[in-house]
Amino acid sequence: MNIVEINGLTKDYPLDKTIVHALRGVDLKIAQGSLMSIIGPSGSGKTTLLNMIGCVDKATAGTVKIGGVDISGLSDRQITDLRLHKVGFIFQTFNLIPVLNTLENVEFPLLLMGKLSNAQIRAKAKKLLDAVGLGDYFNHRPGELSGGQRQRVAIARALVTEPSIVLADEPTANLDSVTGASILNLMQSMNKELGTTFIFSTHDPDVLQYARSIVKIHDGRIVEA
Amino acid sequence: MKTLLMIAFRNLFRQKRRNLFLGSAIGFGAMILLIANSFSHGISRTLINEVVAYVAGHANVGFADQGRLMSQVMRGGAHWKDDILKIPGVKKVDPTMGVFGRAIGNGRSDNVFLVAMNMREVFTHEDSVMTENNFPMTEGTWDALLDSTLENPLILSVEKAKYLNVKMGDVVRMRLQDFNGSYQAIRLTVAGIFQPSNIFMESALFMELKAMSLIMGLRPEDSPYLYLTIENPAKNAINIADSIWRMMAPPLAYMEGHTNSTSLLVSGYRSDSSHKAELWKRLGGTLDSSAFGKKVALFPKLLADSLQLKIGDTLQFRYAMRFPDTLRGDSSGFRIIIGGLYPQTDSLPNNLVLLNEVNFYDKFYDALPKVSGQSLALDSSSFWFQSLTTEWIRLPRPRTTDDVSKQKRDVSQHKYKGTTLTISTMYESASAVLQLESALQIITLSAVLVIFLITLIGVVNTLRMTIRERTREIGTLRAIGMQSSDVRMVFLLETGLLAFFSALIGTLFGFFAMWGLSLLTIPTASNPLGIILVKGHLVFAPTFLSVSTFIILIVAIAIATAWFPANRASKLPAATALRHYE
Ligand SMILES: Nc1ncnc2c1ncn2[C@@H]1O[C@H](COP(=O)(O)OP(=O)(O)O)[C@@H](O)[C@H]1O
Ligand SMILES: [Mg+2]
């Protein structure tokens, strides 16, 4: 079953008096449980595409279906809710909440969901942090962690809600190659263990070995799938 | 919500210096606001509680005998004191009187206000505290007013004693007009000297109530001015004054008596032109205008016929007195000159003689008649009731200081021929003071305005910077799945918390500042600030209500100001926000 189905997706950005065509008609199907990499040079539209899949941006034309639901018909509130429940995000710059410690950062999406008890939330967050190897860092603020540690927290945060898809936009771009490799290894093993769909973008051909499928993007078009 | 609150609270410590700066500004504003408000409130409380309440009581029941403003007596009204005391909420009813006169000391003289001090009745603890507060004695004690070995013991202020050049034991002579309108020369002995706590008290001379009643020609059955002490005056004074007003509805004034063996009722009619014109019409429209003269009476025609009396005849009228006295016995009387004969009307008894009220009240108050209460029974809403004389004239309850002074003016211009009754509370007597308070509140208002500006500019600027710095974080929160309303809430909470804590701390500082300021001693004597000082100290009167209102107000202004930037930030598209790099 395809968790993501994209048809004829275009995205234009107005820039001064011209228009930037960031995506120029993308068709893409992503099966549940994939570990997919989107590769392309800087400016090719990777982030834009991931934003479309992650429902943080609206398409100019074409459709995006997440779990069979066309998101263009949803309200902002519904889309936000969909992101909370179905999508996990990992960013190039980690983007943890600086005023929350490691544990609280991971608990945060569950608190937003408000479905579990505080104890259940805590237990779940601790388990995930243990799994990403940060069992001893619960009380550290993001500022006190290294880049690799931060990205592990981000992975735990992305996974804590048990989403259908985790989107990682160049997750290793700000890390040295060893740390980057460990992060990708972690994603790989989580994909295997939990069956979560992982889609990560990169401009670095070296990291493609971690992916099970690859999509090449160039100038807003998929050139090879 | 708890999570949002936690994030908002922790965010406060992110830009410490910026928030400290804004917080100090808000706190400073809150402090000014509190001090300004407490000061103006303190002034009006001082004026009302210390001055107006002392000068006029929480409420007072006042009389002016036959249009003489200084003749503050109600003949035969002594029972009212006890009647009023029965009203729930009335703690004390103090008969008192005051009179202006010229006092002559040793080679110096001055205009003074002689006031009666009710010393014989129980002096409550509050009384003594109030007296001690307002008049701390420098020489002698208040008890000296009761010293029977002295001739008319007198207590006066240090300033007056100095001016009149008198010391303890000296004689002060005084000329004054008594309640009967005659001039009296009296001798007073200085028995005590006090230091006034505010300048209103400087020119008052005090003597004991009983002694002063004798001098003023007050009979035991008469009532002087009554000052009321009321429980919780702010809440009750007006209601109590209103119920006293209802209780003191005046009955018709008339005499039951006889001429030879014929029984007569004698009453008066209102002599103002409109009442007189209507009366003329109702009495047949044929009476000569001379029949309404001040010296003559309107006589029922049928009775005159049967007694064979005609216009110009005189007859002797006698009636029983309500308060017999040893000098005059138990009856009184006067001569009636018939000025006109009026036809029988069903509404009035057939033996009713009507006098011009000027004439009637003279006789009436001079010797109050004993009446059965049934012989002249008229419906109080009827024309007849309203155009005949009542035992006293109840003036409407004043609602403002203007009302009070207008009533005084009307009385002094002899608009009323009978004894007028005025019931007012310190809130009417002091409505001018309350107006002063509202004038002073303008200070508070401008403080509010300043606060408003500080908060407006400060909050908007701070938030703009904060939001720019945190744009990517907003994008992250939105991407993770936080609703935009929650994002907005975080910013509002953040601003609200900052404003709340700042206002709270500012208020604390305000209390400190007021405490410090009220410790200062400022000389009262010949200081224009004198009236707002209590024993030389500034008075601040913060109330819980105003403190909480200000804090809420400041928080509300801050949140309202934060709304627009916070809302805009929360509506940023997540993708745009995430792409934001600084
Ligand atoms: N908000 C935007 N406004 C204008 N142009 C944009 C915006 N976002 C992206 N672009 C442009 O769209 C193209 C694709 O960008 P992006 O998806 O970020 O590429 P990548 O992530 O592959 O580097 C680029 O040319 C970029 O400059
Ligand atoms: Mg990119």
CSV table of N, CA and C in Angstrom, one decimal, chain B residues 337-438:
chain,number,residue,atom,x,y,z
B,337,ILE,N,-58.0,88.2,64.4
B,337,ILE,CA,-58.7,89.3,63.8
B,337,ILE,C,-59.3,88.7,62.5
B,338,ILE,N,-60.6,88.8,62.3
B,338,ILE,CA,-61.2,88.2,61.2
B,338,ILE,C,-61.0,89.1,59.9
B,339,GLY,N,-60.3,88.5,58.9
B,339,GLY,CA,-60.0,89.2,57.7
B,339,GLY,C,-60.9,88.9,56.6
B,340,GLY,N,-61.5,87.7,56.6
B,340,GLY,CA,-62.4,87.3,55.5
B,340,GLY,C,-63.2,86.1,56.0
B,341,LEU,N,-64.4,85.9,55.3
B,341,LEU,CA,-65.3,84.8,55.7
B,341,LEU,C,-65.3,83.9,54.5
B,342,TYR,N,-65.0,82.6,54.7
B,342,TYR,CA,-65.0,81.7,53.6
B,342,TYR,C,-66.2,80.7,53.7
B,343,PRO,N,-66.8,80.4,52.5
B,343,PRO,CA,-67.9,79.5,52.5
B,343,PRO,C,-67.5,78.1,52.9
B,344,GLN,N,-68.5,77.4,53.4
B,344,GLN,CA,-68.3,76.0,53.8
B,344,GLN,C,-67.8,75.1,52.7
B,345,THR,N,-66.8,74.3,53.0
B,345,THR,CA,-66.5,73.2,52.0
B,345,THR,C,-66.5,71.9,52.7
B,346,ASP,N,-66.8,70.9,51.9
B,346,ASP,CA,-66.9,69.5,52.6
B,346,ASP,C,-65.6,69.0,53.1
B,347,SER,N,-64.5,69.5,52.5
B,347,SER,CA,-63.2,69.0,52.8
B,347,SER,C,-62.7,69.4,54.1
B,348,LEU,N,-63.2,70.5,54.6
B,348,LEU,CA,-62.6,71.1,55.8
B,348,LEU,C,-63.6,71.1,56.9
B,349,PRO,N,-63.1,70.9,58.2
B,349,PRO,CA,-64.0,71.0,59.3
B,349,PRO,C,-64.7,72.4,59.3
B,350,ASN,N,-65.9,72.5,59.9
B,350,ASN,CA,-66.6,73.7,59.8
B,350,ASN,C,-66.2,74.8,60.8
B,351,ASN,N,-65.2,74.4,61.7
B,351,ASN,CA,-64.8,75.4,62.7
B,351,ASN,C,-63.3,75.7,62.5
B,352,LEU,N,-62.8,75.5,61.2
B,352,LEU,CA,-61.4,75.7,61.0
B,352,LEU,C,-61.1,77.2,60.6
B,353,VAL,N,-60.2,77.8,61.4
B,353,VAL,CA,-59.8,79.1,61.2
B,353,VAL,C,-58.4,79.1,60.5
B,354,LEU,N,-58.2,79.8,59.4
B,354,LEU,CA,-56.9,79.7,58.7
B,354,LEU,C,-56.1,81.0,58.9
B,355,LEU,N,-54.9,80.8,59.3
B,355,LEU,CA,-54.0,82.0,59.4
B,355,LEU,C,-52.9,82.0,58.3
B,356,ASN,N,-52.5,83.1,58.0
B,356,ASN,CA,-51.3,83.2,57.1
B,356,ASN,C,-50.2,82.5,57.8
B,357,GLU,N,-49.4,81.6,57.1
B,357,GLU,CA,-48.4,80.8,57.8
B,357,GLU,C,-47.4,81.6,58.6
B,358,VAL,N,-47.1,82.8,58.1
B,358,VAL,CA,-46.1,83.6,58.8
B,358,VAL,C,-46.6,83.8,60.3
B,359,ASN,N,-47.8,84.2,60.3
B,359,ASN,CA,-48.4,84.5,61.6
B,359,ASN,C,-48.6,83.2,62.4
B,360,PHE,N,-49.1,82.2,61.7
B,360,PHE,CA,-49.4,80.9,62.4
B,360,PHE,C,-48.2,80.3,63.0
B,361,TYR,N,-47.1,80.1,62.2
B,361,TYR,CA,-45.9,79.5,62.7
B,361,TYR,C,-45.3,80.2,63.9
B,362,ASP,N,-45.4,81.5,63.9
B,362,ASP,CA,-44.9,82.3,65.1
B,362,ASP,C,-45.6,81.8,66.4
B,363,LYS,N,-46.9,81.7,66.3
B,363,LYS,CA,-47.7,81.3,67.5
B,363,LYS,C,-47.4,79.8,67.8
B,364,PHE,N,-47.4,79.0,66.7
B,364,PHE,CA,-47.3,77.6,66.9
B,364,PHE,C,-46.0,77.2,67.6
B,365,TYR,N,-44.8,77.7,67.1
B,365,TYR,CA,-43.6,77.3,67.7
B,365,TYR,C,-43.4,77.9,69.0
B,366,ASP,N,-44.0,79.1,69.3
B,366,ASP,CA,-43.8,79.7,70.5
B,366,ASP,C,-44.4,78.8,71.7
B,367,ALA,N,-45.5,78.2,71.4
B,367,ALA,CA,-46.1,77.3,72.4
B,367,ALA,C,-46.8,76.2,71.6
B,368,LEU,N,-46.1,75.1,71.5
B,368,LEU,CA,-46.7,74.0,70.7
B,368,LEU,C,-48.0,73.5,71.3
B,369,PRO,N,-49.0,73.3,70.4
B,369,PRO,CA,-50.3,72.9,70.9
B,369,PRO,C,-50.4,71.4,71.2
B,370,LYS,N,-51.3,71.0,72.1
B,370,LYS,CA,-51.6,69.6,72.4
B,370,LYS,C,-52.7,69.3,71.4
B,371,VAL,N,-52.6,68.2,70.6
B,371,VAL,CA,-53.6,67.9,69.6
B,371,VAL,C,-54.0,66.4,69.8
B,372,SER,N,-55.3,66.2,69.4
B,372,SER,CA,-55.7,64.8,69.5
B,372,SER,C,-55.3,64.0,68.3
B,373,GLY,N,-55.1,64.7,67.2
B,373,GLY,CA,-54.6,64.0,66.0
B,373,GLY,C,-55.7,63.6,65.1
B,374,GLN,N,-57.0,63.8,65.5
B,374,GLN,CA,-58.1,63.4,64.7
B,374,GLN,C,-58.9,64.5,64.1
B,375,SER,N,-58.8,65.6,64.7
B,375,SER,CA,-59.8,66.7,64.3
B,375,SER,C,-59.4,67.3,63.0
B,376,LEU,N,-58.2,67.2,62.5
B,376,LEU,CA,-57.9,67.7,61.2
B,376,LEU,C,-57.2,66.6,60.4
B,377,ALA,N,-58.0,65.7,60.0
B,377,ALA,CA,-57.5,64.5,59.2
B,377,ALA,C,-57.6,64.7,57.7
B,378,LEU,N,-56.6,64.9,57.1
B,378,LEU,CA,-56.7,65.1,55.6
B,378,LEU,C,-55.7,64.2,54.9
B,379,ASP,N,-56.1,63.8,53.8
B,379,ASP,CA,-55.2,62.9,53.0
B,379,ASP,C,-53.9,63.7,52.6
B,380,SER,N,-52.8,63.1,52.9
B,380,SER,CA,-51.5,63.9,52.7
B,380,SER,C,-51.3,64.2,51.2
B,381,SER,N,-52.0,63.5,50.3
B,381,SER,CA,-51.8,63.9,48.9
B,381,SER,C,-52.8,64.9,48.4
B,382,SER,N,-53.7,65.3,49.3
B,382,SER,CA,-54.8,66.2,48.8
B,382,SER,C,-54.3,67.6,48.7
B,383,PHE,N,-55.0,68.4,47.9
B,383,PHE,CA,-54.7,69.8,47.8
B,383,PHE,C,-54.7,70.5,49.2
B,384,TRP,N,-55.7,70.2,50.0
B,384,TRP,CA,-55.8,70.9,51.3
B,384,TRP,C,-54.6,70.6,52.1
B,385,PHE,N,-54.2,69.3,52.2
B,385,PHE,CA,-53.0,69.0,53.0
B,385,PHE,C,-51.8,69.8,52.6
B,386,GLN,N,-51.7,69.8,51.2
B,386,GLN,CA,-50.5,70.5,50.7
B,386,GLN,C,-50.5,72.0,50.8
B,387,SER,N,-51.7,72.6,51.0
B,387,SER,CA,-51.7,74.0,51.1
B,387,SER,C,-51.8,74.5,52.5
B,388,LEU,N,-51.9,73.5,53.4
B,388,LEU,CA,-51.9,73.9,54.9
B,388,LEU,C,-50.6,73.7,55.5
B,389,THR,N,-50.4,74.3,56.6
B,389,THR,CA,-49.1,74.2,57.3
B,389,THR,C,-48.9,72.9,57.9
B,390,THR,N,-47.6,72.4,57.9
B,390,THR,CA,-47.2,71.2,58.6
B,390,THR,C,-46.3,71.5,59.7
B,391,GLU,N,-46.2,70.6,60.7
B,391,GLU,CA,-45.4,70.9,61.9
B,391,GLU,C,-44.0,71.3,61.5
B,392,TRP,N,-43.5,70.7,60.5
B,392,TRP,CA,-42.2,71.1,60.0
B,392,TRP,C,-42.2,70.9,58.5
B,393,ILE,N,-41.2,71.4,57.8
B,393,ILE,CA,-41.2,71.3,56.3
B,393,ILE,C,-40.0,70.4,56.0
B,394,ARG,N,-40.4,69.2,55.4
B,394,ARG,CA,-39.4,68.3,55.1
B,394,ARG,C,-38.8,68.5,53.7
B,395,LEU,N,-37.6,68.9,53.6
B,395,LEU,CA,-37.0,69.2,52.3
B,395,LEU,C,-36.6,67.9,51.7
B,396,PRO,N,-36.6,67.8,50.4
B,396,PRO,CA,-36.2,66.6,49.7
B,396,PRO,C,-34.8,66.2,50.1
B,397,ARG,N,-34.5,64.9,50.1
B,397,ARG,CA,-33.1,64.5,50.4
B,397,ARG,C,-32.2,65.0,49.3
B,398,PRO,N,-31.1,65.8,49.7
B,398,PRO,CA,-30.2,66.3,48.7
B,398,PRO,C,-29.3,65.1,48.2
B,399,ARG,N,-28.9,65.2,47.0
B,399,ARG,CA,-28.1,64.1,46.4
B,399,ARG,C,-26.7,64.6,46.2
B,400,THR,N,-26.5,65.9,46.1
B,400,THR,CA,-25.1,66.4,45.9
B,400,THR,C,-24.8,67.6,46.8
B,401,THR,N,-23.6,68.0,46.8
B,401,THR,CA,-23.2,69.2,47.6
B,401,THR,C,-24.0,70.4,47.1
B,402,ASP,N,-24.2,70.4,45.7
B,402,ASP,CA,-25.0,71.5,45.2
B,402,ASP,C,-26.4,71.6,45.8
B,403,ASP,N,-27.0,70.4,45.9
B,403,ASP,CA,-28.4,70.3,46.5
B,403,ASP,C,-28.3,70.9,47.9
B,404,VAL,N,-27.3,70.5,48.6
B,404,VAL,CA,-27.2,70.9,50.0
B,404,VAL,C,-27.1,72.4,50.1
B,405,SER,N,-26.2,73.0,49.2
B,405,SER,CA,-26.1,74.4,49.4
B,405,SER,C,-27.3,75.2,48.8
B,406,LYS,N,-27.9,74.6,47.8
B,406,LYS,CA,-29.1,75.2,47.3
B,406,LYS,C,-30.2,75.3,48.4
B,407,GLN,N,-30.3,74.2,49.2
B,407,GLN,CA,-31.3,74.1,50.2
B,407,GLN,C,-31.0,75.1,51.3
B,408,LYS,N,-29.7,75.3,51.6
B,408,LYS,CA,-29.3,76.3,52.6
B,408,LYS,C,-29.7,77.7,52.1
B,409,ARG,N,-29.4,77.9,50.8
B,409,ARG,CA,-29.7,79.2,50.2
B,409,ARG,C,-31.2,79.5,50.3
B,410,ASP,N,-32.0,78.5,49.9
B,410,ASP,CA,-33.4,78.7,50.0
B,410,ASP,C,-33.9,79.0,51.4
B,411,VAL,N,-33.4,78.3,52.3
B,411,VAL,CA,-33.8,78.5,53.7
B,411,VAL,C,-33.4,79.9,54.1
B,412,SER,N,-32.2,80.3,53.8
B,412,SER,CA,-31.7,81.6,54.3
B,412,SER,C,-32.5,82.8,53.6
B,413,GLN,N,-33.0,82.5,52.4
B,413,GLN,CA,-33.8,83.5,51.7
B,413,GLN,C,-35.3,83.5,52.1
B,414,HIS,N,-35.5,82.8,53.3
B,414,HIS,CA,-36.9,82.8,53.8
B,414,HIS,C,-37.9,82.2,52.9
B,415,LYS,N,-37.5,81.2,52.1
B,415,LYS,CA,-38.5,80.6,51.2
B,415,LYS,C,-39.5,79.8,52.0
B,416,TYR,N,-39.0,79.3,53.2
B,416,TYR,CA,-39.9,78.5,54.0
B,416,TYR,C,-40.2,79.3,55.3
B,417,LYS,N,-41.5,79.2,55.7
B,417,LYS,CA,-41.9,80.0,56.9
B,417,LYS,C,-41.8,79.1,58.2
B,418,GLY,N,-41.9,77.8,58.0
B,418,GLY,CA,-41.8,76.9,59.1
B,418,GLY,C,-40.4,76.4,59.3
B,419,THR,N,-40.2,75.5,60.3
B,419,THR,CA,-38.9,74.9,60.5
B,419,THR,C,-38.6,73.9,59.4
B,420,THR,N,-37.5,74.0,58.8
B,420,THR,CA,-37.2,73.1,57.8
B,420,THR,C,-36.4,71.9,58.3
B,421,LEU,N,-36.6,70.8,57.7
B,421,LEU,CA,-35.9,69.6,58.1
B,421,LEU,C,-35.0,69.1,56.9
B,422,THR,N,-33.7,69.0,57.1
B,422,THR,CA,-32.9,68.5,56.1
B,422,THR,C,-32.2,67.2,56.6
B,423,ILE,N,-32.2,66.2,55.8
B,423,ILE,CA,-31.4,65.0,56.2
B,423,ILE,C,-30.4,64.7,55.1
B,424,SER,N,-29.1,64.8,55.5
B,424,SER,CA,-28.1,64.6,54.5
B,424,SER,C,-27.0,63.7,55.1
B,425,THR,N,-26.3,63.1,54.2
B,425,THR,CA,-25.1,62.3,54.7
B,425,THR,C,-23.9,62.9,54.3
B,426,MET,N,-22.8,62.4,54.8
B,426,MET,CA,-21.5,63.1,54.4
B,426,MET,C,-21.2,62.9,53.0
B,427,TYR,N,-21.9,62.0,52.3
B,427,TYR,CA,-21.6,61.8,50.9
B,427,TYR,C,-22.2,62.9,50.1
B,428,GLU,N,-23.3,63.5,50.6
B,428,GLU,CA,-23.8,64.7,49.9
B,428,GLU,C,-23.0,65.9,50.3
B,429,SER,N,-22.9,66.1,51.7
B,429,SER,CA,-22.1,67.2,52.2
B,429,SER,C,-20.7,67.2,51.6
B,430,ALA,N,-20.2,66.0,51.3
B,430,ALA,CA,-18.9,65.9,50.9
B,430,ALA,C,-18.8,65.6,49.4
B,431,SER,N,-19.9,65.7,48.7
B,431,SER,CA,-19.8,65.4,47.3
B,431,SER,C,-18.7,66.3,46.6
B,432,ALA,N,-18.6,67.5,47.1
B,432,ALA,CA,-17.5,68.3,46.6
B,432,ALA,C,-16.1,67.7,46.8
B,433,VAL,N,-16.0,67.1,48.0
B,433,VAL,CA,-14.8,66.4,48.4
B,433,VAL,C,-14.6,65.2,47.4
B,434,LEU,N,-15.7,64.5,47.2
B,434,LEU,CA,-15.6,63.4,46.3
B,434,LEU,C,-15.2,63.8,44.9
B,435,GLN,N,-15.7,65.0,44.5
B,435,GLN,CA,-15.4,65.6,43.2
B,435,GLN,C,-13.9,65.9,43.2
B,436,LEU,N,-13.4,66.3,44.3
B,436,LEU,CA,-11.9,66.6,44.4
B,436,LEU,C,-11.2,65.3,44.2
B,437,GLU,N,-11.8,64.2,44.8
B,437,GLU,CA,-11.1,62.9,44.5
B,437,GLU,C,-11.1,62.6,43.1
B,438,SER,N,-12.3,62.8,42.4
B,438,SER,CA,-12.2,62.5,41.0
B,438,SER,C,-11.3,63.4,40.2
